[in-house]
Tab-separated table of C-alpha atoms in Angstrom:
chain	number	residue	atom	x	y	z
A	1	UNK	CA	1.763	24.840	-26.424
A	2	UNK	CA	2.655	26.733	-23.199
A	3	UNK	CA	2.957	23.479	-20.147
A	4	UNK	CA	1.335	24.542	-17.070
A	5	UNK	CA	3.313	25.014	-14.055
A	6	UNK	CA	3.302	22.188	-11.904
A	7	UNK	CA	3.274	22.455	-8.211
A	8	UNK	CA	6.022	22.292	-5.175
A	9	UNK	CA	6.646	19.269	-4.136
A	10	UNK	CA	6.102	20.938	-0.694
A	11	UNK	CA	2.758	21.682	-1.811
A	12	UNK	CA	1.886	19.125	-3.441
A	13	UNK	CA	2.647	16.842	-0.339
A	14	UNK	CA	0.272	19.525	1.607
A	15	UNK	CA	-2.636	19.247	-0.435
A	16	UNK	CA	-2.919	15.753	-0.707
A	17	UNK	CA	-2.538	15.192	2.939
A	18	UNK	CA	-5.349	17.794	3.424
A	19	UNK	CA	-7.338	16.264	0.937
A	20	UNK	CA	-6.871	13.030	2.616
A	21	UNK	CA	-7.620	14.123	6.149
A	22	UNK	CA	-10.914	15.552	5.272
A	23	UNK	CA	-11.718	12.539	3.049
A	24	UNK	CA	-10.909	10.569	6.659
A	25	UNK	CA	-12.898	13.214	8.679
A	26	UNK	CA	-15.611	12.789	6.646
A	27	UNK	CA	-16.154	9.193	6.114
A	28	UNK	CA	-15.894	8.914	10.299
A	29	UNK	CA	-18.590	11.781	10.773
A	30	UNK	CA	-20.782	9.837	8.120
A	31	UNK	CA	-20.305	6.453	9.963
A	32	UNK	CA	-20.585	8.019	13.403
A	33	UNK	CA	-24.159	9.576	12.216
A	34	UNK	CA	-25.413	6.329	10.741
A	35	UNK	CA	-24.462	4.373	13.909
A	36	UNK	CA	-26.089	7.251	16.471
A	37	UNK	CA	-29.225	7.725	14.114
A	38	UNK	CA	-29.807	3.891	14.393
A	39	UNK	CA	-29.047	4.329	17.609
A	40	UNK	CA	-31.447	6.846	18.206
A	41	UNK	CA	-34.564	5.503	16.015
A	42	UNK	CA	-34.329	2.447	17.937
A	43	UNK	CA	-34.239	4.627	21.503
A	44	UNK	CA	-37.375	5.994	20.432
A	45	UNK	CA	-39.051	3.080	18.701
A	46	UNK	CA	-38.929	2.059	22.333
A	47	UNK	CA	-40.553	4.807	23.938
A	48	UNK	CA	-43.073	5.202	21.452
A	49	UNK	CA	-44.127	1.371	22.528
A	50	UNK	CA	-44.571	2.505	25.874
A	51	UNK	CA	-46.647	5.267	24.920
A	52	UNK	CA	-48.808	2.673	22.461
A	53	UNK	CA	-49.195	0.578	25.345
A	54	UNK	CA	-50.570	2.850	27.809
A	55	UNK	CA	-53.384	4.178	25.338
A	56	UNK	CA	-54.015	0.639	25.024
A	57	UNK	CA	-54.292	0.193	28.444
A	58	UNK	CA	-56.368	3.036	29.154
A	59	UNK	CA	-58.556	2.629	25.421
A	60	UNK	CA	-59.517	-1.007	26.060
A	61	UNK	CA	-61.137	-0.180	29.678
A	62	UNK	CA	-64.320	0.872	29.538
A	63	UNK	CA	-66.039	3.970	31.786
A	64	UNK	CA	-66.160	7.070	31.919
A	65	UNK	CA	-62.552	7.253	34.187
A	66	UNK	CA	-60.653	5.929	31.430
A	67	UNK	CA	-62.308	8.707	29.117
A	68	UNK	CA	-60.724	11.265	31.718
A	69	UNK	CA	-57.358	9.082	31.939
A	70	UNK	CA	-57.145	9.269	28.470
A	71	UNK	CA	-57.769	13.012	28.205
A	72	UNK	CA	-55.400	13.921	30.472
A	73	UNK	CA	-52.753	11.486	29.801
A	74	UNK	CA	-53.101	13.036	25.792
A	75	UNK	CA	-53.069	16.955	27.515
A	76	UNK	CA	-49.364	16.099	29.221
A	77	UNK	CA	-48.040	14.525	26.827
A	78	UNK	CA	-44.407	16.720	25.892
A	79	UNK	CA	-44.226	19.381	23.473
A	80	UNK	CA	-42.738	17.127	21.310
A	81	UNK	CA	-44.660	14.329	21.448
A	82	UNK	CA	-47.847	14.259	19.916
A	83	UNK	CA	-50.946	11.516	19.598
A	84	UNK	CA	-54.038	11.214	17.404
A	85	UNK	CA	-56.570	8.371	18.377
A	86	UNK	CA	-59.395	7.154	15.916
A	87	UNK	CA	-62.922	5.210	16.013
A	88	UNK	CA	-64.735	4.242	12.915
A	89	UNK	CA	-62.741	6.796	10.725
A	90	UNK	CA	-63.292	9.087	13.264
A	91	UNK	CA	-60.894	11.422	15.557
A	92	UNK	CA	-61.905	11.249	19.244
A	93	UNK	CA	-58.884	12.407	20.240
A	94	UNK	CA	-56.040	14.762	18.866
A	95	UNK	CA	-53.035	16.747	20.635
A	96	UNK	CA	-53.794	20.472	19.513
A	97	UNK	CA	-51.405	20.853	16.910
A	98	UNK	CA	-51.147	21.443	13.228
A	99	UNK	CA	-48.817	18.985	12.630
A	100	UNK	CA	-51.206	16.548	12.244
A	101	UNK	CA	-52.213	18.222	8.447
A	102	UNK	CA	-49.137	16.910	7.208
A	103	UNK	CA	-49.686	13.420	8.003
A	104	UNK	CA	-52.289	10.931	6.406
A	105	UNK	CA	-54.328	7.997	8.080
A	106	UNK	CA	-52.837	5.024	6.563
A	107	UNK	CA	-54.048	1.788	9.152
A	108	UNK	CA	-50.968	-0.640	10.029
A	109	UNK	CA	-47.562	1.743	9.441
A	110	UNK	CA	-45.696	0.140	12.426
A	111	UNK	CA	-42.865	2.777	12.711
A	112	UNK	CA	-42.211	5.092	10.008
A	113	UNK	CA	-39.303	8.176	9.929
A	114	UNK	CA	-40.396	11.286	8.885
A	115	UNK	CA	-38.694	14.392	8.234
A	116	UNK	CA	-40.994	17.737	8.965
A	117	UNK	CA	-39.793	21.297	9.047
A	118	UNK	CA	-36.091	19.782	8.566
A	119	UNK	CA	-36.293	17.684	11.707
A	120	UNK	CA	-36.514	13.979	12.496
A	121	UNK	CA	-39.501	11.889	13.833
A	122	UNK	CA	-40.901	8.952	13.897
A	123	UNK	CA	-44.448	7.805	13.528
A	124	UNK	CA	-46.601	4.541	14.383
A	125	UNK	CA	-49.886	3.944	12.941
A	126	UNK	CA	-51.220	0.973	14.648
A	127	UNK	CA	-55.008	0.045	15.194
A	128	UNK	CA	-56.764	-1.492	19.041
A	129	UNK	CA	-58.671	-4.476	18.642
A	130	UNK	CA	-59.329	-3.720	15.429
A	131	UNK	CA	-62.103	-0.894	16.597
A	132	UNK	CA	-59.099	2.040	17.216
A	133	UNK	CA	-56.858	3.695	15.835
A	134	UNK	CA	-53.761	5.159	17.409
A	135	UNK	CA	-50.805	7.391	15.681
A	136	UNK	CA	-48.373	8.258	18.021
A	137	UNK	CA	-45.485	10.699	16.580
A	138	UNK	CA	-42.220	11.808	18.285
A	139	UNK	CA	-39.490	13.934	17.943
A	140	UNK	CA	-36.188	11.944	17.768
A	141	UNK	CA	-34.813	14.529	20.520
A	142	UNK	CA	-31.599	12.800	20.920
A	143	UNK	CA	-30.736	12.768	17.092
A	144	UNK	CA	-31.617	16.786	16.353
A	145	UNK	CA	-29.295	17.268	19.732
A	146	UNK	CA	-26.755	15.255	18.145
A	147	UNK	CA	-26.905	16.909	14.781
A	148	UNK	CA	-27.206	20.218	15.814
A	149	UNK	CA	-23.961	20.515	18.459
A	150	UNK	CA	-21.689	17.716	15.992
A	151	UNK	CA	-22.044	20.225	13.225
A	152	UNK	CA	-20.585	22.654	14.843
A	153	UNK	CA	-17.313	19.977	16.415
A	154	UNK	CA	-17.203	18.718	12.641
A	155	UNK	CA	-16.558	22.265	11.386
A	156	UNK	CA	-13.709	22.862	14.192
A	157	UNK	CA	-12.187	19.591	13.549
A	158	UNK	CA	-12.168	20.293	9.634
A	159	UNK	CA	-10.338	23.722	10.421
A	160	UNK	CA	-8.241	21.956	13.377
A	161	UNK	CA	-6.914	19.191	10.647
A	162	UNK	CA	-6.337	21.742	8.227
A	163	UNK	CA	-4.111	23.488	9.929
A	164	UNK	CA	-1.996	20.654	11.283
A	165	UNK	CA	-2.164	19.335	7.708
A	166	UNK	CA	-0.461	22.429	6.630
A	167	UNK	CA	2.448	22.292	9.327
A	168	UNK	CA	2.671	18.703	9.187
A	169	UNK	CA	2.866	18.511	5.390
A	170	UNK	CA	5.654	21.233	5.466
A	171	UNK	CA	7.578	19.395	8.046
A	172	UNK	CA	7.916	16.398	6.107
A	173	UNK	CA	7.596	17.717	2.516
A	174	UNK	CA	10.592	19.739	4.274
A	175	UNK	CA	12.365	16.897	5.394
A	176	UNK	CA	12.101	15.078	2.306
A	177	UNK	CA	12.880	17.393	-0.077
A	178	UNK	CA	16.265	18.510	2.360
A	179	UNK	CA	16.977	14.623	1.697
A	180	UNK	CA	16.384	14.689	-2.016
A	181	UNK	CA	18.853	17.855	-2.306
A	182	UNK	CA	21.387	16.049	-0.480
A	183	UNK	CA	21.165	13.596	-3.547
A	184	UNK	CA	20.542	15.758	-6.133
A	185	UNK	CA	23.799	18.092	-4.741
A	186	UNK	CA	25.731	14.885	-4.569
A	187	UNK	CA	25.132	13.909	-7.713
A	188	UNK	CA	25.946	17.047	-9.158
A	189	UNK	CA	29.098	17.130	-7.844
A	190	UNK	CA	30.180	14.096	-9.545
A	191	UNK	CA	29.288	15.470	-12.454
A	192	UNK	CA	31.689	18.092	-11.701
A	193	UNK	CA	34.362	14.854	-12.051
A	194	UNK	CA	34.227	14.677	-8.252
A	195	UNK	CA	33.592	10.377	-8.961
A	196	UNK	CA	34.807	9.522	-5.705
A	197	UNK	CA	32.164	11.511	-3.658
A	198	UNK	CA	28.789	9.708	-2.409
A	199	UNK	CA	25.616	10.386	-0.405
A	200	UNK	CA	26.327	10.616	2.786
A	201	UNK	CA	24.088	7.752	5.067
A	202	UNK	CA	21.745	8.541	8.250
A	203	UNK	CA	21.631	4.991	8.929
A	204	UNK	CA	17.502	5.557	9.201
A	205	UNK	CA	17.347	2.283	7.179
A	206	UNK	CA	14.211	3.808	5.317
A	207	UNK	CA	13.521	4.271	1.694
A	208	UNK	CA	15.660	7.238	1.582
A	209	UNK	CA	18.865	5.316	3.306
A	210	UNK	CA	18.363	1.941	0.621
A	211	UNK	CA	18.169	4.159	-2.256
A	212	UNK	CA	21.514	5.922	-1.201
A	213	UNK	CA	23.202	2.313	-0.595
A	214	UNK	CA	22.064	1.754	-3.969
A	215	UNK	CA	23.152	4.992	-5.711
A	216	UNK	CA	26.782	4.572	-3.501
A	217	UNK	CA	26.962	1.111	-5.022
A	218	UNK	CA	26.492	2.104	-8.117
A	219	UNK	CA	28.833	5.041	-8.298
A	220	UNK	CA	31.401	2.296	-6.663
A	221	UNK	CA	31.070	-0.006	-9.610
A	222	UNK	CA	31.098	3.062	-12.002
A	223	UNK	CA	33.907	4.210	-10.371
A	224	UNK	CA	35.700	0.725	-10.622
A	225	UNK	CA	34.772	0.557	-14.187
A	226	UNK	CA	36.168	4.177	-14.987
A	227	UNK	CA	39.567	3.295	-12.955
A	228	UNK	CA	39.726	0.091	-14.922
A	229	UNK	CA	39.463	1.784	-18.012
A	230	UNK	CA	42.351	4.085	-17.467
A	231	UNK	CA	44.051	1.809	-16.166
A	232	UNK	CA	42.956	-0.639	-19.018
A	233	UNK	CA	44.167	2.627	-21.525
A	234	UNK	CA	47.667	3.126	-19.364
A	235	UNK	CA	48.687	-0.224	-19.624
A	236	UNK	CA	47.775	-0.809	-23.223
A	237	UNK	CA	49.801	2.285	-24.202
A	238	UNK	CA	52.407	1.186	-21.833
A	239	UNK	CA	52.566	-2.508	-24.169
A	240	UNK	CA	52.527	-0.495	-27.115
A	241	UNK	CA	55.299	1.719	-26.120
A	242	UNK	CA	57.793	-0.620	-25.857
A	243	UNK	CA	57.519	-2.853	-29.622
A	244	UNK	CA	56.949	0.700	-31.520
A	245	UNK	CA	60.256	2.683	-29.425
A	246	UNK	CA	62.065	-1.002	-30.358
A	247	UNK	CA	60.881	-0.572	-34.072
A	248	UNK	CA	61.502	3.098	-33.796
A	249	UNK	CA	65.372	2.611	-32.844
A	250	UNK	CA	66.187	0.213	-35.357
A	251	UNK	CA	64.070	1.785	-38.087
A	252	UNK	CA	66.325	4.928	-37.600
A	253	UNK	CA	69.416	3.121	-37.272
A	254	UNK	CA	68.932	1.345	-40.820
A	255	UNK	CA	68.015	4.817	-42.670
A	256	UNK	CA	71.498	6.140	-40.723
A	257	UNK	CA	73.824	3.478	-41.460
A	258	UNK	CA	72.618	0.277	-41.105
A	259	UNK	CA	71.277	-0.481	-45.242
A	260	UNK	CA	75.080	-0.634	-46.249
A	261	UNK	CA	75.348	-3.888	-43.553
A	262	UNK	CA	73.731	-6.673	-44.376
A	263	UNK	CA	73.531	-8.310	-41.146
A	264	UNK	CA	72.591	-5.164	-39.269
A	265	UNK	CA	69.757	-5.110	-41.917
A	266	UNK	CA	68.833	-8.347	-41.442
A	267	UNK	CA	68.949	-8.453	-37.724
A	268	UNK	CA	67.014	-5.229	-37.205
A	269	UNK	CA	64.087	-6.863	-40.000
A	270	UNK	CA	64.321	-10.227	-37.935
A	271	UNK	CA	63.740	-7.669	-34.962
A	272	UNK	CA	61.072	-5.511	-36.466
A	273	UNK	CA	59.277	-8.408	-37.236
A	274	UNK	CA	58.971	-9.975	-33.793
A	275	UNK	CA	57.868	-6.628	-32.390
A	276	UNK	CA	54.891	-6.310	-35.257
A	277	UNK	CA	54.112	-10.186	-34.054
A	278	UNK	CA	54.220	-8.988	-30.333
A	279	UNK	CA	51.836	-5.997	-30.954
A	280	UNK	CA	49.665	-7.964	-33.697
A	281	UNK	CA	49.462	-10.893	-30.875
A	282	UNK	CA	48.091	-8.283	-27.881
A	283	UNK	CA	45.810	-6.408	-30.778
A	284	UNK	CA	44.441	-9.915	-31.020
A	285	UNK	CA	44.024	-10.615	-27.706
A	286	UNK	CA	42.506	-6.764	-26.985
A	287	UNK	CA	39.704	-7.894	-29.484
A	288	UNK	CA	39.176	-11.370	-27.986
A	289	UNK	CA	38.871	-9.702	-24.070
A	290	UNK	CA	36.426	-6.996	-25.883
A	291	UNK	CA	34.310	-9.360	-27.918
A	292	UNK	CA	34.058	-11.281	-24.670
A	293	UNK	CA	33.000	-8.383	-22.522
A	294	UNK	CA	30.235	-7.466	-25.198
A	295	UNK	CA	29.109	-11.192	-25.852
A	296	UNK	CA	26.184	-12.324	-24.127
A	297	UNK	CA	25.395	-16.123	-23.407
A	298	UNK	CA	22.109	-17.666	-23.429
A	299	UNK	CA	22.258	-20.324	-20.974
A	300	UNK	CA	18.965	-21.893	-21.951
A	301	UNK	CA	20.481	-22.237	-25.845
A	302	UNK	CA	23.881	-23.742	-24.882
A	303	UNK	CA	23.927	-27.428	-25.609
A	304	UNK	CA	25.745	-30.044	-23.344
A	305	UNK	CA	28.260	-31.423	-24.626
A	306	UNK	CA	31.077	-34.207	-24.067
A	307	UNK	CA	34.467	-32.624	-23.793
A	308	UNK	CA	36.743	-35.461	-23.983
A	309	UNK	CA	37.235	-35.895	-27.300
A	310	UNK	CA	38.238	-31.754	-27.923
A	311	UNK	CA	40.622	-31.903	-24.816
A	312	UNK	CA	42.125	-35.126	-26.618
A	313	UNK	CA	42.305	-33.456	-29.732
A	314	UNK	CA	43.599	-30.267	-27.965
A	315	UNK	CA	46.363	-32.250	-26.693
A	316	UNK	CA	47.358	-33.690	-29.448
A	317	UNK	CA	47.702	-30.548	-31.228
A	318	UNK	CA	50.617	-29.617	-28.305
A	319	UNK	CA	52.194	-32.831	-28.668
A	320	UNK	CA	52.767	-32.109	-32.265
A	321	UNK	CA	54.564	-28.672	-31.849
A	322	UNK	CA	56.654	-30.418	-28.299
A	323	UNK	CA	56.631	-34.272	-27.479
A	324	UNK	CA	58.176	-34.078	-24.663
A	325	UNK	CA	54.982	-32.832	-22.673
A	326	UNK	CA	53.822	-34.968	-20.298
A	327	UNK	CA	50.393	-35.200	-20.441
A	328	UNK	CA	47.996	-37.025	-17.647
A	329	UNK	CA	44.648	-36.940	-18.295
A	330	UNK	CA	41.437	-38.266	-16.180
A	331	UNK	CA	38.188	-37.824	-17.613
A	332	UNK	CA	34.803	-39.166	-17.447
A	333	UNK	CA	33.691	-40.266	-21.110
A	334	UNK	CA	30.259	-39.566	-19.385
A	335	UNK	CA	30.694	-35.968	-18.417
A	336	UNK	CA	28.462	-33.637	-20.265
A	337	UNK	CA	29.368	-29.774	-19.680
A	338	UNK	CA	27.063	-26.659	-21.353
A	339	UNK	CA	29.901	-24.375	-22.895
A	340	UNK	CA	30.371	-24.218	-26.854
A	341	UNK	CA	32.974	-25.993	-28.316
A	342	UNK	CA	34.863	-22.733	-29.967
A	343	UNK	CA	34.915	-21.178	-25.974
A	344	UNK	CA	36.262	-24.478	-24.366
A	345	UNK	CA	39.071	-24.811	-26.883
A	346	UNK	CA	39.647	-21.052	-26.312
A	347	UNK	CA	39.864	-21.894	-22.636
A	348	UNK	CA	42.444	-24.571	-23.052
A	349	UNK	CA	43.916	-22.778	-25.368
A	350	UNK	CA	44.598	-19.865	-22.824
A	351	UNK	CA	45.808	-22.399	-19.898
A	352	UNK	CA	47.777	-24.956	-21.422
A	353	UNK	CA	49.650	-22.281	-23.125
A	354	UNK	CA	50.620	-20.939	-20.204
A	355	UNK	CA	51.420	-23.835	-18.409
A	356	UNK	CA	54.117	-24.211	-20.766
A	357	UNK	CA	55.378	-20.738	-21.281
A	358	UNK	CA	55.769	-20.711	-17.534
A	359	UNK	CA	57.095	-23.993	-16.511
A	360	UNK	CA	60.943	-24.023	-16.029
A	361	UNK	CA	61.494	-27.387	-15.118
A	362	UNK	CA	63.382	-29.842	-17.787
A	363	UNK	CA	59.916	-32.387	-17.813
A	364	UNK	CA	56.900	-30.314	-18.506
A	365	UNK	CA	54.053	-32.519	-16.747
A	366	UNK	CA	50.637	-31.328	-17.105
A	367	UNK	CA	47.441	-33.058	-15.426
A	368	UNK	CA	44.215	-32.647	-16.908
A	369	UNK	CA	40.823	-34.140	-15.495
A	370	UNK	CA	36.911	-33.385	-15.678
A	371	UNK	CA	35.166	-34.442	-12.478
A	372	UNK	CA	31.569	-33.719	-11.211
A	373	UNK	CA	31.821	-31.622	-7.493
A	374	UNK	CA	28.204	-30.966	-6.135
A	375	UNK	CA	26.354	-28.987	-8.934
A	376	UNK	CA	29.208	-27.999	-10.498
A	377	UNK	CA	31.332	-29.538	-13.275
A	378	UNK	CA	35.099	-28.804	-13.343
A	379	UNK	CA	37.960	-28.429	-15.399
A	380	UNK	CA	41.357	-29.310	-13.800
A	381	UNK	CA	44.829	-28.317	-15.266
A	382	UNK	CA	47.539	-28.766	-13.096
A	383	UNK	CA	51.148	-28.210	-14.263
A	384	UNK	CA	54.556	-28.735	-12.732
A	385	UNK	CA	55.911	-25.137	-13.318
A	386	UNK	CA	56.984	-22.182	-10.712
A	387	UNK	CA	53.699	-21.133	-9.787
A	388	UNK	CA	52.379	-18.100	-8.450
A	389	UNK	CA	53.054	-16.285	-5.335
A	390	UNK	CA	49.965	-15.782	-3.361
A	391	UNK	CA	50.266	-12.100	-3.108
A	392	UNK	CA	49.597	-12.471	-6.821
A	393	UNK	CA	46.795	-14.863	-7.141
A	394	UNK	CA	44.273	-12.736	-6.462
A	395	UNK	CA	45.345	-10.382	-9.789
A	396	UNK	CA	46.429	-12.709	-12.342
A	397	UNK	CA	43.144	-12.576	-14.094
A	398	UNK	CA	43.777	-8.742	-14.555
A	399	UNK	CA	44.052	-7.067	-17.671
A	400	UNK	CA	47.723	-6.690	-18.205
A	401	UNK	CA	48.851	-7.963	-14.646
A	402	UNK	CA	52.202	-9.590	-14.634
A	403	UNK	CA	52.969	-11.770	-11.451
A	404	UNK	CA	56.711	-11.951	-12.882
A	405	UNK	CA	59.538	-10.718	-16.109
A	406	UNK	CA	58.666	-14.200	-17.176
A	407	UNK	CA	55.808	-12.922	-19.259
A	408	UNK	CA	58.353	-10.671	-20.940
A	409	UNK	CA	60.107	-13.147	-21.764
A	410	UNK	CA	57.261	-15.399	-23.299
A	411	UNK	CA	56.088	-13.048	-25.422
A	412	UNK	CA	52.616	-12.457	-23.163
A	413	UNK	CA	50.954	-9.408	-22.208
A	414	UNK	CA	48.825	-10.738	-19.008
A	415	UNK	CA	45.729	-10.896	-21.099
A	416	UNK	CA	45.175	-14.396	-21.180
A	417	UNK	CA	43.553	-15.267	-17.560
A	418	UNK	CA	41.585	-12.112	-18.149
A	419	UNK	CA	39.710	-13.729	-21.380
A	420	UNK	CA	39.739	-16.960	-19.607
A	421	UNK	CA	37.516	-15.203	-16.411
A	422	UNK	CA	35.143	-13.256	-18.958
A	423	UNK	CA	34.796	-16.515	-21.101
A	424	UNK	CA	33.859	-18.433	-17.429
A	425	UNK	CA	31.668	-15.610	-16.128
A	426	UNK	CA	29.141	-15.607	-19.305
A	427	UNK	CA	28.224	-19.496	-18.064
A	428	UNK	CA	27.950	-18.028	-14.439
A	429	UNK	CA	30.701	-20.242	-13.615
A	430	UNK	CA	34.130	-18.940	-11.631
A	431	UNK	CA	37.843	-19.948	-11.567
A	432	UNK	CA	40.021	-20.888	-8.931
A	433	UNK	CA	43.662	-20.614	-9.319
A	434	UNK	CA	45.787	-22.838	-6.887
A	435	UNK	CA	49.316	-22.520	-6.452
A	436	UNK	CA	52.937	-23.159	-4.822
A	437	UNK	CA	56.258	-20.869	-5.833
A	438	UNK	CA	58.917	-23.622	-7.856
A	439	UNK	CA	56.201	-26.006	-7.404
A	440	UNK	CA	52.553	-26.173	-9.078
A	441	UNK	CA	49.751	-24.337	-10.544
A	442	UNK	CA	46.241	-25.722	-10.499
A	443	UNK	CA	43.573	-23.712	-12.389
A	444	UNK	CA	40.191	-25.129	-11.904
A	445	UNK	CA	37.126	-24.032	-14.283
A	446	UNK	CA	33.782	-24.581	-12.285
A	447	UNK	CA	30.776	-24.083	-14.676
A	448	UNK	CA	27.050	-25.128	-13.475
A	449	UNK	CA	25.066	-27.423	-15.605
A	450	UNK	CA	21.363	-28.562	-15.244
A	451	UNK	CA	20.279	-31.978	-17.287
């Protein structure tokens, strides 16, 4: 099936705006001849009254002067004016004209318009103390004036508007097709891997300017998203680089020389096997930060519950593996938060951990509370360690941002805070991160809860 060709834009744009126009034109020429022609009807309804009551006059006297004032009145009447006058079914008088075969004797047809030989009138039909009869008909003078001179101002305005349709149309199709290419050349130039480019703003603040914004914005947070991801790819590799070149070295070292010593060999297994932990550790932690940027929380679904008793157990489950944590704790056994159980532990999880690996002080303290702020329910940990510099703050909850070698050290990757922020963004909620060098650190979870 062969698709027809659709039109320009350009022309498109031109024929509608011609179309509507005329449509315009033509509705006001239509109201503007209703209006005149009632106009005009009632104009001459008025004159033929004054005609009506002058035969009157003249009918009712009696004599043979008011025969003569009748006669002569009826013999100046205009060429366009015409009168018939009728006594017991009988014409007595009649303005010589043949105009009068085309209209009946109907008694009591007040005002009536006719159209004869394509032009207006209007007609009475009225009776004189019930002995005469009068028709009086007139041309509607005013009205076939009208009519005849606006067709021809109709037909020039329908041309004039045409033709500014046309150049007007073209102007603006022009303009806003010049606007769409600038888009349209834009975006193929990013295409072309050009991601930083973006449509350039007139600052018109019209349709044209907010769906630019929107498109720039856009193309910023694709942009973002693509840097992250090569970034996200870099620093991964970057991780990885380090066990497998560690596993690499000693791997090669044992099929040299190192089998014939046993503690070589059992030194570089001992070593192998903390690297495989290190990179099995971040592959767990990739999938946790990707199963958290795929997963999707229904807010309406998510019970409330009490977290006291899983922080309790939480803690309890450190104090096992280290007793000498100090643990404060300050909660409200009334509190109610909406987060599943499997994410909060996950949360603490991710910050008590760290308050430890990163606390280099001989008593580990850690404070933990739950405390109602405005809407908001919150999550306190607070721990004793060296804290974060502020220049850092800001990227802690990176992907593979390290604020120090301390993570090095403690086995982490900088993927933690990042799970922790994906985990608190799925309940709309957001994390603040508090924090003096050799001195504290004070994450606070703030997640919104309706009862």
């Amino acid at each position: 099936m062969k698709l027809k060709k659709k039109l320009s834009v350009s022309k498109e744009f031109s024929l509608v705006s011609l179309a509507i126009i005329v449509a315009i034109l033509t509705i006001y020429t239509i109201i503007q001849v209703i209006s005149f022609t009632a106009f005009s009807i009632e104009h001459q309804c008025e004159l033929i009254d004054k005609t009506y009551n002058q035969l009157r006059y003249m009918i009712t006297r009696e004599g043979e002067e008011s025969y003569k004032d009748l006669t002569n009145f009826i013999s100046n009447l205009t060429e366009d004016e015409y009168v018939r006058v009728y006594k017991n079914g009988k014409s007595i008088f009649q303005t010589n004209s043949d105009i009068w075969d085309k209209i009946s004797v109907k008694n009591n047809i007040k005002y009536k318009l006719k159209i004869i030989e394509y032009r207006p009138y209007i007609l009475l039909d009225k009776d004189i103390n019930n002995t005469y009869q009068v028709q009086i008909l007139q041309k509607i003078d005013i009205l076939t004036d009208f009519l005849e001179n606006y067709i021809f101002i109709f037909i020039g305005a329908i041309i004039l508007s045409i033709v500014l349709s046309i150049f007007g149309s073209l102007y603006l199709s022009k303009r806003f097709v010049n606007r769409l290419k600038v888009l349209t050349n834009t975006m193929k130039n990013i295409k072309e891997n050009n991601i930083d480019l973006r449509v350039p703003l007139l600052n018109t603040n019209d349709e044209f300017d907010k769906m630019n914004i929107l498109f720039n914005s856009m193309m910023d947070d694709i942009e973002d998203a693509f840097n992250n991801q090569s970034q996200f790819v870099s620093d991964a590799s970057h991780e990885l680089r380090t066990p497998l070149t560690v596993l690499q070295g000693h791997l090669k070292m044992l099929n040299r020389w190192g089998k014939e010593d046993k503690d070589v060999l059992n030194n570089s297994i001992n070593v192998c096997l903390d690297e495989v932990n290190r990179m099995i550790k971040m592959v767990n932690d990739l999938l946790s930060l990707s199963r958290a940027d795929k997963e999707i929380i229904d807010l309406n679904k998510v019970e409330l519950i009490y977290p006291k008793d899983i922080i309790l157990d939480t803690i309890d489950n450190y104090k096992f593996l280290n007793e000498s944590i100090d643990f404060k704790v300050d909660i409200d056994s009334n509190i109610k938060i909406k987060i599943t159980k499997e994410h909060l532990k996950q949360l603490l999880f991710i910050i008590i951990d760290n308050a430890i690996k990163y606390n280099n002080k001989d008593n580990i303290r850690i404070e933990l509370s739950v405390y109602r702020e405005n809407e908001n329910m919150c999550i306190s940990i607070k721990d004793n360690g060296m804290g974060i510099d502020k220049k850092h703050i800001k990227k802690v909850t990176e992907r593979f941002y390290k604020a120090d070698e301390a993570r090095v050290k403690n086995n982490s990757f900088g993927l933690g805070l990042s799970i922790a922020k994906r985990i608190i963004l799925m309940y709309k909620g957001e994390i603040k991160i508090y924090s003096e060098v050799n001195k504290y650190t004070n994450i606070i979870l703030k997640l919104k809860n309706s009862h």
